[in-house]
């Protein structure tokens, strides 16, 4: 089954309707786009498998190299998906390792700090002008643990013009998508 077909038949686990959250483009991993008929997809890798979708999070697996991940796109203030190219992903590797990667919706100032807020917890991140990640494995573990019980995650920084910019992610479904990705990689 192709990824396009797989995504066309993926439905929300509670409501039987297409999952619009999967209509985004977390480049370079996946290219997705929404059509009037629902979500359609084109995989960068022909060996990519859609594991499932939960609320605004999807889980995917690549065969070679073997990698599994949960991914979501940020939300606009009105709750609709922000389709400017930003995404959050949590890669799941064998041995229980979870790694957070964020692609910003627009470039940031190279001198600006990156801060991730998950409900009432705050984490300092590192990265370049278009992406962010935890500075170490301990922070990755703390972030993924915080994501499990939280409602929203927001990365804040300054753009190149010095204006505050934020990307916010609804976390409903994140824990299940992360666990599904981890289980898929554990199965080999």
Coordinates of N, CA, C and O in Angstrom, one line a residue:
X1 N 0.8 -1.2 0.0 CA 0.0 0.0 0.0 C 0.9 1.2 0.0 O 1.9 1.3 0.7
X2 N 0.6 2.2 -0.8 CA 1.3 3.4 -0.8 C 1.0 4.3 0.3 O -0.1 4.2 0.9
X3 N 1.8 5.3 0.7 CA 1.5 6.2 1.8 C 0.3 7.0 1.4 O -0.5 7.3 2.3
X4 N 0.2 7.4 0.1 CA -1.0 8.2 -0.3 C -2.3 7.5 0.0 O -3.2 8.0 0.6
X5 N -2.3 6.2 -0.3 CA -3.5 5.4 0.0 C -3.7 5.2 1.5 O -4.8 5.3 2.0
X6 N -2.6 4.9 2.2 CA -2.6 4.7 3.6 C -3.2 6.0 4.3 O -4.1 5.8 5.2
X7 N -2.8 7.2 3.9 CA -3.3 8.4 4.6 C -4.7 8.7 4.2 O -5.5 9.2 4.9
X8 N -5.1 8.3 3.0 CA -6.4 8.5 2.5 C -7.4 7.7 3.4 O -8.6 8.1 3.5
X9 N -7.0 6.5 3.9 CA -7.9 5.7 4.7 C -7.7 5.8 6.2 O -8.5 5.3 7.0
X10 N -6.7 6.6 6.6 CA -6.5 6.8 8.1 C -7.6 7.7 8.5 O -7.9 8.8 8.0
X11 N -8.3 7.3 9.6 CA -9.3 8.2 10.2 C -9.0 8.5 11.6 O -8.2 7.8 12.3
X12 N -9.6 9.5 12.1 CA -9.5 9.8 13.5 C -9.9 8.6 14.4 O -11.0 8.0 14.1
X13 N -9.2 8.2 15.4 CA -9.6 7.1 16.2 C -10.9 7.2 16.9 O -11.5 6.2 17.3
X14 N -11.5 8.4 17.1 CA -12.7 8.6 17.7 C -13.8 8.9 16.7 O -14.9 8.4 16.8
X15 N -13.5 9.8 15.8 CA -14.5 10.2 14.7 C -14.1 9.6 13.4 O -12.9 9.7 13.1
X16 N -14.9 9.1 12.6 CA -14.6 8.6 11.3 C -14.6 9.7 10.3 O -15.5 9.9 9.5
X17 N -13.5 10.4 10.2 CA -13.3 11.5 9.2 C -11.9 11.6 8.9 O -11.0 11.2 9.7
X18 N -11.5 12.1 7.7 CA -10.1 12.3 7.4 C -9.3 13.1 8.5 O -9.9 14.0 9.0
X19 N -8.1 12.8 8.7 CA -7.3 13.5 9.7 C -6.5 14.6 9.0 O -5.6 14.4 8.3
X20 N -7.0 15.8 9.2 CA -6.5 17.0 8.5 C -5.1 17.3 9.1 O -4.3 17.9 8.4
X21 N -4.8 16.9 10.3 CA -3.5 17.2 10.9 C -2.3 16.6 10.1 O -1.2 17.0 10.2
X22 N -2.6 15.6 9.2 CA -1.6 15.0 8.5 C -1.3 15.7 7.2 O -0.5 15.3 6.4
X23 N -2.0 16.8 6.9 CA -1.9 17.6 5.7 C -0.8 18.7 5.9 O -1.1 19.8 5.9
X24 N 0.4 18.3 6.1 CA 1.5 19.2 6.3 C 2.8 18.7 5.7 O 2.8 17.6 5.2
X25 N 3.8 19.5 5.7 CA 5.0 19.0 5.0 C 6.3 19.1 5.9 O 6.9 20.1 5.9
X26 N 6.5 18.1 6.7 CA 7.7 18.1 7.6 C 9.0 17.7 6.8 O 9.6 16.7 7.0
X27 N 9.3 18.6 5.9 CA 10.5 18.4 5.0 C 11.7 18.2 5.8 O 11.8 18.9 6.9
X28 N 12.6 17.3 5.5 CA 12.7 16.5 4.4 C 12.1 15.1 4.5 O 12.3 14.3 3.7
X29 N 11.4 14.9 5.6 CA 10.9 13.6 5.9 C 9.7 13.2 5.1 O 9.5 12.0 4.7
X30 N 8.8 14.1 4.9 CA 7.5 13.7 4.3 C 6.9 14.9 3.6 O 7.1 16.1 4.1
X31 N 6.3 14.7 2.5 CA 5.6 15.8 1.8 C 4.1 15.5 1.7 O 3.8 14.4 1.2
X32 N 3.3 16.3 2.3 CA 1.9 16.1 2.4 C 1.2 17.3 1.9 O 1.7 18.4 2.1
X33 N 0.0 17.2 1.4 CA -0.8 18.3 1.0 C -2.3 18.0 1.1 O -2.7 16.9 0.8
X34 N -3.1 19.0 1.5 CA -4.5 18.8 1.6 C -5.2 19.0 0.2 O -4.8 19.9 -0.5
X35 N -6.2 18.2 -0.1 CA -7.0 18.4 -1.3 C -8.5 18.6 -0.8 O -8.8 18.3 0.3
X36 N -9.3 18.9 -1.7 CA -10.7 19.0 -1.4 C -11.3 17.7 -1.0 O -12.3 17.6 -0.2
X37 N -10.7 16.6 -1.4 CA -11.2 15.3 -1.1 C -10.7 14.7 0.2 O -11.0 13.6 0.6
X38 N -9.8 15.5 0.9 CA -9.2 15.0 2.2 C -7.7 15.1 2.0 O -7.1 15.7 1.2
X39 N -7.0 14.3 2.9 CA -5.6 14.4 2.9 C -5.0 13.4 1.9 O -5.4 12.3 1.7
X40 N -4.0 13.9 1.1 CA -3.3 13.1 0.2 C -1.8 13.2 0.5 O -1.4 14.2 1.1
X41 N -1.0 12.2 0.1 CA 0.4 12.3 0.5 C 1.3 11.7 -0.6 O 0.9 10.9 -1.4
X42 N 2.5 12.2 -0.6 CA 3.5 11.7 -1.5 C 4.7 11.5 -0.6 O 5.2 12.4 0.0
X43 N 5.2 10.3 -0.6 CA 6.4 10.0 0.3 C 7.7 10.3 -0.4 O 7.8 10.1 -1.6
X44 N 8.6 10.8 0.4 CA 10.0 11.0 -0.1 C 10.6 9.6 -0.3 O 11.4 9.4 -1.2
X45 N 10.4 8.8 0.6 CA 10.9 7.4 0.6 C 9.8 6.4 0.3 O 8.7 6.5 0.9
X46 N 9.9 5.6 -0.7 CA 8.9 4.6 -1.1 C 8.7 3.6 0.0 O 7.7 2.9 0.0
X47 N 9.6 3.5 1.0 CA 9.5 2.5 2.1 C 8.8 3.1 3.3 O 8.8 2.5 4.4
X48 N 8.3 4.3 3.3 CA 7.7 4.9 4.4 C 6.3 4.3 4.7 O 5.5 4.1 3.8
X49 N 6.0 4.1 5.9 CA 4.7 3.5 6.3 C 4.0 4.4 7.3 O 4.7 4.8 8.3
X50 N 2.8 4.7 7.1 CA 2.0 5.5 8.0 C 1.5 4.5 9.1 O 0.8 3.5 8.8
X51 N 1.9 4.7 10.3 CA 1.5 3.8 11.4 C 0.1 4.2 11.9 O -0.7 3.3 12.1
X52 N -0.2 5.5 12.0 CA -1.5 5.9 12.5 C -1.6 7.4 12.8 O -0.5 8.1 12.7
X53 N -2.7 7.9 13.2 CA -2.9 9.3 13.5 C -3.8 9.4 14.7 O -4.8 8.6 14.9
X54 N -3.4 10.3 15.6 CA -4.1 10.5 16.9 C -4.2 12.0 17.1 O -3.2 12.7 17.3
X55 N -5.5 12.5 17.0 CA -5.7 13.9 17.1 C -4.9 14.7 16.1 O -5.0 14.4 14.9
X56 N -3.9 15.5 16.5 CA -3.1 16.3 15.6 C -1.7 15.7 15.4 O -0.8 16.3 14.8
X57 N -1.5 14.5 15.8 CA -0.2 13.8 15.7 C -0.3 12.6 14.8 O -1.2 11.8 15.0
X58 N 0.7 12.3 14.0 CA 0.8 11.1 13.2 C 2.1 10.4 13.5 O 3.0 11.0 14.0
X59 N 2.1 9.1 13.3 CA 3.3 8.3 13.5 C 3.6 7.6 12.2 O 2.8 7.1 11.5
X60 N 5.0 7.6 11.9 CA 5.5 7.0 10.6 C 6.7 6.2 10.9 O 7.4 6.4 11.9
X61 N 7.0 5.3 10.0 CA 8.2 4.5 10.0 C 8.8 4.5 8.7 O 8.1 4.3 7.6
X62 N 10.1 4.6 8.6 CA 10.9 4.4 7.4 C 11.7 3.1 7.5 O 12.2 2.8 8.6
X63 N 11.8 2.4 6.4 CA 12.5 1.1 6.4 C 14.0 1.2 6.4 O 14.7 0.5 7.1
X64 N 14.5 2.1 5.5 CA 16.0 2.2 5.3 C 16.3 3.6 5.1 O 15.9 4.2 4.1
X65 N 17.1 4.2 6.0 CA 17.5 3.7 7.3 C 16.3 3.5 8.2 O 15.4 4.3 8.1
X66 N 16.3 2.6 9.1 CA 15.2 2.3 10.0 C 15.1 3.5 11.0 O 16.0 3.8 11.7
X67 N 13.9 4.2 10.9 CA 13.6 5.2 11.9 C 12.1 5.3 12.0 O 11.4 5.1 11.0
X68 N 11.7 5.7 13.1 CA 10.2 5.8 13.4 C 10.1 7.1 14.2 O 10.9 7.5 15.0
X69 N 9.0 7.8 13.9 CA 8.8 9.1 14.6 C 7.3 9.5 14.6 O 6.5 9.0 13.8
X70 N 7.0 10.4 15.6 CA 5.7 11.0 15.7 C 5.9 12.4 15.3 O 7.0 13.0 15.5
X71 N 4.9 13.0 14.6 CA 5.1 14.3 14.0 C 3.8 15.1 14.0 O 2.7 14.5 13.9
X72 N 3.9 16.4 14.2 CA 2.7 17.3 14.2 C 3.1 18.6 13.6 O 4.3 19.0 13.6
X73 N 2.2 19.4 13.2 CA 2.5 20.8 12.7 C 1.9 21.8 13.7 O 0.9 21.5 14.4
X74 N 2.5 23.0 13.8 CA 2.0 24.0 14.7 C 0.6 24.5 14.4 O 0.1 24.3 13.2
X75 N -0.1 25.1 15.3 CA -1.4 25.6 15.2 C -1.4 27.1 15.1 O -0.6 27.8 15.8
X76 N -2.2 27.7 14.3 CA -2.4 29.2 14.3 C -3.3 29.5 15.6 O -3.8 28.7 16.2
X77 N -3.4 30.8 15.9 CA -4.1 31.3 17.0 C -5.6 30.8 17.0 O -6.2 30.6 18.0
X78 N -6.2 30.6 15.8 CA -7.5 30.2 15.6 C -7.7 28.7 15.7 O -8.8 28.2 15.6
X79 N -6.6 28.0 15.9 CA -6.7 26.5 16.1 C -6.5 25.7 14.8 O -6.5 24.5 14.8
X80 N -6.4 26.4 13.7 CA -6.2 25.7 12.4 C -4.7 25.5 12.2 O -3.8 26.1 12.8
X81 N -4.3 24.5 11.4 CA -2.9 24.1 11.2 C -2.2 25.3 10.5 O -2.7 25.9 9.6
X82 N -1.0 25.5 11.0 CA -0.1 26.5 10.4 C 0.7 25.8 9.3 O 1.6 25.0 9.6
X83 N 0.5 26.1 8.1 CA 1.1 25.4 6.9 C 2.3 26.0 6.4 O 2.7 25.8 5.2
X84 N 3.1 26.8 7.2 CA 4.3 27.4 6.7 C 5.5 26.5 6.7 O 6.6 27.0 6.4
X85 N 5.4 25.3 7.1 CA 6.5 24.4 7.0 C 7.1 24.0 8.4 O 7.9 23.1 8.4
X86 N 6.6 24.5 9.4 CA 7.1 24.2 10.7 C 6.5 22.8 11.2 O 5.5 22.4 10.7
X87 N 7.3 22.1 12.0 CA 6.8 20.8 12.5 C 7.6 20.5 13.8 O 8.7 21.0 14.0
X88 N 6.9 19.6 14.6 CA 7.6 19.0 15.7 C 7.6 17.5 15.5 O 6.7 16.9 15.0
X89 N 8.8 16.9 15.8 CA 8.9 15.4 15.7 C 9.6 14.9 16.8 O 10.5 15.5 17.4
X90 N 9.2 13.7 17.2 CA 9.9 12.9 18.2 C 10.3 11.6 17.6 O 9.4 10.8 17.2
X91 N 11.6 11.4 17.4 CA 12.1 10.2 16.8 C 12.2 9.2 17.9 O 12.7 9.5 19.0
X92 N 11.8 8.0 17.5 CA 11.9 6.9 18.5 C 13.0 5.9 18.0 O 12.9 5.4 16.8
X93 N 13.9 5.6 18.8 CA 15.0 4.6 18.4 C 14.9 3.4 19.4 O 14.4 3.5 20.4
X94 N 15.6 2.4 18.9 CA 15.6 1.2 19.8 C 16.3 1.5 21.1 O 17.2 2.4 21.1
X95 N 15.9 0.9 22.1 CA 16.5 1.2 23.4 C 15.8 2.2 24.2 O 16.2 2.7 25.2
X96 N 14.6 2.7 23.7 CA 13.8 3.7 24.4 C 14.2 5.1 24.2 O 13.7 6.0 24.9
X97 N 15.2 5.4 23.3 CA 15.6 6.8 23.2 C 14.6 7.6 22.4 O 14.1 7.1 21.3
X98 N 14.2 8.7 22.9 CA 13.3 9.6 22.2 C 14.0 11.0 22.0 O 14.6 11.5 22.9
X99 N 14.0 11.5 20.7 CA 14.7 12.7 20.4 C 13.7 13.7 19.8 O 13.1 13.4 18.8
X100 N 13.6 14.9 20.4 CA 12.8 16.0 19.9 C 13.5 16.8 18.8 O 14.7 17.1 19.0
X101 N 12.8 17.1 17.8 CA 13.3 18.0 16.7 C 12.2 18.9 16.3 O 11.1 18.5 16.1
X102 N 12.5 20.2 16.3 CA 11.5 21.2 15.9 C 12.0 22.0 14.7 O 13.1 22.5 14.7
X103 N 11.2 22.1 13.7 CA 11.4 22.9 12.5 C 10.6 24.2 12.7 O 9.4 24.1 12.9
X104 N 11.2 25.3 12.8 CA 10.4 26.6 13.0 C 9.6 27.0 11.8 O 10.0 26.7 10.6
X105 N 8.5 27.7 12.0 CA 7.6 28.1 10.9 C 8.3 29.2 10.1 O 7.8 29.4 8.9
X106 N 9.2 29.9 10.6 CA 10.0 30.9 9.9 C 11.4 31.1 10.5 O 11.5 30.7 11.7
X107 N 12.3 31.6 9.8 CA 13.7 31.7 10.4 C 13.7 32.6 11.6 O 13.0 33.6 11.7
X108 N 14.6 32.3 12.5 CA 14.8 33.1 13.7 C 16.1 33.9 13.6 O 17.0 33.6 12.8
X109 N 16.3 34.9 14.5 CA 17.5 35.6 14.6 C 18.6 34.7 15.1 O 18.3 33.9 16.1
X110 N 19.8 34.6 14.6 CA 20.8 33.7 15.1 C 21.2 34.0 16.5 O 21.6 33.1 17.2
X111 N 21.0 35.2 17.0 CA 21.4 35.5 18.4 C 20.2 35.3 19.4 O 20.5 35.3 20.6
X112 N 19.1 35.0 18.9 CA 17.9 34.8 19.8 C 17.9 33.5 20.5 O 18.3 32.5 20.0
X113 N 17.4 33.5 21.8 CA 17.3 32.3 22.5 C 16.1 31.5 22.0 O 15.2 32.0 21.5
X114 N 16.2 30.2 22.2 CA 15.0 29.3 21.9 C 14.5 28.7 23.2 O 15.3 28.1 24.0
X115 N 13.2 28.9 23.5 CA 12.6 28.5 24.7 C 11.4 27.6 24.4 O 10.6 28.0 23.6
X116 N 11.3 26.5 25.1 CA 10.1 25.6 24.9 C 9.4 25.6 26.2 O 9.9 25.3 27.2
X117 N 8.1 25.9 26.1 CA 7.2 25.9 27.3 C 6.2 24.7 27.1 O 5.5 24.6 26.0
X118 N 6.1 23.9 28.0 CA 5.2 22.8 28.0 C 4.3 22.9 29.3 O 4.8 22.6 30.4
X119 N 3.1 23.4 29.1 CA 2.3 23.8 30.3 C 3.1 24.7 31.2 O 3.6 25.8 30.8
X120 N 3.5 24.3 32.4 CA 4.2 25.2 33.3 C 5.7 24.9 33.4 O 6.4 25.5 34.2
X121 N 6.2 24.1 32.5 CA 7.6 23.7 32.5 C 8.3 24.5 31.3 O 7.7 24.6 30.3
X122 N 9.5 24.9 31.6 CA 10.3 25.7 30.6 C 11.6 25.0 30.3 O 12.3 24.6 31.2
X123 N 12.0 24.9 29.0 CA 13.2 24.3 28.6 C 14.0 25.2 27.7 O 13.4 25.7 26.7
X124 N 15.3 25.3 27.9 CA 16.2 26.0 26.9 C 16.6 25.0 25.8 O 17.0 23.9 26.1
X125 N 16.5 25.5 24.6 CA 16.8 24.6 23.4 C 18.0 25.2 22.7 O 18.4 26.3 22.9
X126 N 18.6 24.4 21.8 CA 19.7 24.9 20.9 C 19.2 24.6 19.5 O 18.3 23.9 19.3
X127 N 19.9 25.3 18.6 CA 19.6 25.0 17.2 C 20.2 26.1 16.2 O 21.0 26.9 16.7
X128 N 19.8 26.0 15.0 CA 20.2 26.9 14.0 C 19.1 27.9 13.8 O 18.2 28.0 14.6
X129 N 19.1 28.6 12.6 CA 18.1 29.6 12.4 C 16.7 29.0 12.0 O 15.7 29.8 12.1
X130 N 16.6 27.8 11.7 CA 15.4 27.2 11.3 C 14.9 25.9 12.0 O 13.8 25.4 11.8
X131 N 15.8 25.5 13.0 CA 15.4 24.3 13.7 C 15.9 24.4 15.2 O 16.7 25.2 15.5
X132 N 15.3 23.5 16.0 CA 15.7 23.5 17.4 C 15.6 22.1 17.9 O 14.9 21.2 17.4
X133 N 16.4 21.9 19.0 CA 16.5 20.5 19.6 C 16.9 20.7 21.1 O 17.4 21.8 21.5
X134 N 16.8 19.7 21.8 CA 17.2 19.7 23.2 C 18.8 19.7 23.2 O 19.4 19.1 22.3
X135 N 19.4 20.3 24.2 CA 20.8 20.4 24.2 C 21.5 19.1 24.6 O 22.7 18.9 24.4
X136 N 20.8 18.2 25.2 CA 21.4 16.9 25.7 C 20.3 15.9 25.9 O 19.1 16.2 25.8
X137 N 20.7 14.6 26.1 CA 19.8 13.5 26.3 C 18.8 13.6 27.5 O 17.7 13.3 27.4
X138 N 19.4 14.2 28.6 CA 18.5 14.3 29.8 C 17.4 15.3 29.5 O 16.3 15.1 30.0
X139 N 17.7 16.4 28.8 CA 16.6 17.4 28.5 C 15.6 16.7 27.5 O 14.4 17.0 27.7
X140 N 16.1 16.0 26.5 CA 15.2 15.3 25.7 C 14.2 14.4 26.5 O 13.0 14.4 26.2
X141 N 14.7 13.6 27.4 CA 13.9 12.8 28.2 C 12.9 13.6 29.0 O 11.7 13.2 29.1
X142 N 13.3 14.7 29.6 CA 12.4 15.5 30.4 C 11.3 16.2 29.5 O 10.2 16.3 29.9
X143 N 11.7 16.6 28.3 CA 10.7 17.2 27.4 C 9.6 16.2 27.0 O 8.4 16.4 27.1
X144 N 10.1 15.0 26.6 CA 9.1 14.0 26.2 C 8.2 13.5 27.3 O 7.0 13.4 27.2
X145 N 8.8 13.4 28.5 CA 8.0 13.1 29.7 C 6.9 14.2 30.0 O 5.8 13.9 30.3
X146 N 7.3 15.5 29.8 CA 6.4 16.6 30.1 C 5.3 16.6 29.0 O 4.2 17.0 29.3
X147 N 5.6 16.3 27.8 CA 4.7 16.2 26.7 C 3.5 15.3 27.0 O 2.4 15.5 26.6
X148 N 3.8 14.2 27.7 CA 2.8 13.1 27.9 C 1.6 13.6 28.7 O 0.5 13.2 28.4
X149 N 1.7 14.5 29.7 CA 0.6 14.9 30.5 C 0.1 16.4 30.2 O -0.7 16.9 30.9
X150 N 0.7 17.0 29.2 CA 0.4 18.4 29.0 C -0.6 18.6 27.8 O -0.9 17.7 27.1
X151 N -1.1 19.8 27.8 CA -2.1 20.2 26.7 C -1.5 20.8 25.5 O -2.0 20.7 24.4
X152 N -0.5 21.7 25.8 CA 0.1 22.5 24.7 C 1.6 22.6 24.9 O 2.1 22.7 26.0
X153 N 2.3 22.8 23.8 CA 3.8 23.0 23.8 C 4.0 24.2 22.9 O 3.5 24.2 21.8
X154 N 4.8 25.2 23.4 CA 5.1 26.4 22.6 C 6.5 26.7 22.6 O 7.2 26.8 23.6
X155 N 7.1 26.8 21.4 CA 8.5 27.3 21.2 C 8.5 28.8 20.9 O 7.7 29.2 20.1
X156 N 9.3 29.5 21.6 CA 9.4 31.0 21.5 C 10.8 31.4 21.2 O 11.7 30.9 21.7
X157 N 10.9 32.4 20.3 CA 12.1 33.0 19.9 C 11.9 34.4 19.3 O 10.7 34.9 19.3
X158 N 12.9 35.0 18.7 CA 12.7 36.2 17.9 C 13.0 35.9 16.5 O 14.0 35.2 16.2
X159 N 12.3 36.5 15.6 CA 12.6 36.4 14.2 C 13.7 37.3 13.8 O 14.3 38.0 14.6
X160 N 14.1 37.3 12.5 CA 15.2 38.1 12.0 C 15.0 39.6 12.2 O 16.0 40.3 12.2
X161 N 13.7 40.0 12.3 CA 13.4 41.4 12.5 C 13.3 41.8 13.9 O 13.1 42.9 14.3
X162 N 13.6 40.8 14.8 CA 13.5 41.1 16.3 C 12.1 41.0 16.9 O 11.9 41.3 18.0
X163 N 11.1 40.5 16.1 CA 9.8 40.3 16.6 C 9.6 39.0 17.3 O 10.2 38.0 16.8
X164 N 8.8 38.9 18.3 CA 8.6 37.6 19.0 C 7.8 36.7 18.0 O 6.9 37.1 17.3
X165 N 8.3 35.5 18.0 CA 7.6 34.5 17.2 C 7.4 33.2 18.0 O 8.2 32.9 18.9
X166 N 6.2 32.6 17.9 CA 5.9 31.4 18.6 C 5.3 30.3 17.6 O 4.6 30.7 16.7
X167 N 5.6 29.1 17.9 CA 4.9 28.0 17.3 C 4.3 27.1 18.4 O 5.1 26.7 19.3
X168 N 3.0 26.9 18.3 CA 2.4 26.1 19.4 C 1.8 24.8 18.8 O 1.3 24.8 17.7
X169 N 1.9 23.8 19.6 CA 1.4 22.4 19.2 C 0.5 21.9 20.3 O 0.8 21.9 21.5
X170 N -0.7 21.5 19.8 CA -1.6 20.7 20.7 C -1.0 19.4 21.0 O -0.5 18.7 20.1
X171 N -1.0 18.9 22.2 CA -0.4 17.7 22.6 C -1.3 16.5 22.7 O -0.9 15.4 23.0
X172 N -2.6 16.7 22.5 CA -3.6 15.6 22.5 C -3.1 14.6 21.4 O -2.9 15.0 20.3
X173 N -3.0 13.4 21.8 CA -2.5 12.4 20.8 C -1.0 12.2 20.7 O -0.6 11.2 20.1
X174 N -0.3 13.1 21.3 CA 1.2 13.0 21.1 C 1.8 11.8 21.8 O 2.6 11.1 21.2
X175 N 1.4 11.5 23.0 CA 1.9 10.4 23.7 C 1.6 9.1 23.0 O 2.5 8.2 22.9
X176 N 0.4 8.9 22.5 CA 0.0 7.7 21.7 C 0.8 7.6 20.4 O 1.3 6.5 20.1
X177 N 1.0 8.7 19.7 CA 1.8 8.7 18.5 C 3.3 8.3 18.8 O 3.9 7.6 18.0
X178 N 3.8 8.9 19.8 CA 5.2 8.6 20.2 C 5.3 7.1 20.6 O 6.3 6.4 20.1
X179 N 4.4 6.6 21.4 CA 4.4 5.2 21.7 C 4.3 4.3 20.5 O 4.9 3.2 20.4
X180 N 3.4 4.7 19.6 CA 3.2 3.8 18.4 C 4.5 3.8 17.5 O 4.9 2.8 17.0
X181 N 5.2 4.9 17.4 CA 6.4 5.0 16.7 C 7.5 4.1 17.4 O 8.2 3.4 16.7
X182 N 7.6 4.2 18.7 CA 8.5 3.4 19.4 C 8.3 1.9 19.3 O 9.2 1.2 19.1
X183 N 7.0 1.6 19.3 CA 6.6 0.2 19.2 C 7.0 -0.3 17.8 O 7.5 -1.4 17.6
X184 N 6.7 0.5 16.8 CA 7.1 0.1 15.4 C 8.6 -0.1 15.2 O 9.0 -1.1 14.6
X185 N 9.4 0.7 15.8 CA 10.8 0.6 15.7 C 11.3 -0.6 16.5 O 12.3 -1.3 16.1
X186 N 10.7 -0.9 17.7 CA 11.1 -2.0 18.5 C 10.8 -3.3 17.8 O 11.6 -4.3 18.0
X187 N 9.8 -3.4 17.0 CA 9.5 -4.6 16.3 C 10.4 -4.8 15.1 O 10.4 -5.9 14.6
X188 N 11.2 -3.8 14.8 CA 12.2 -4.0 13.7 C 11.6 -3.8 12.4 O 11.9 -4.0 11.3

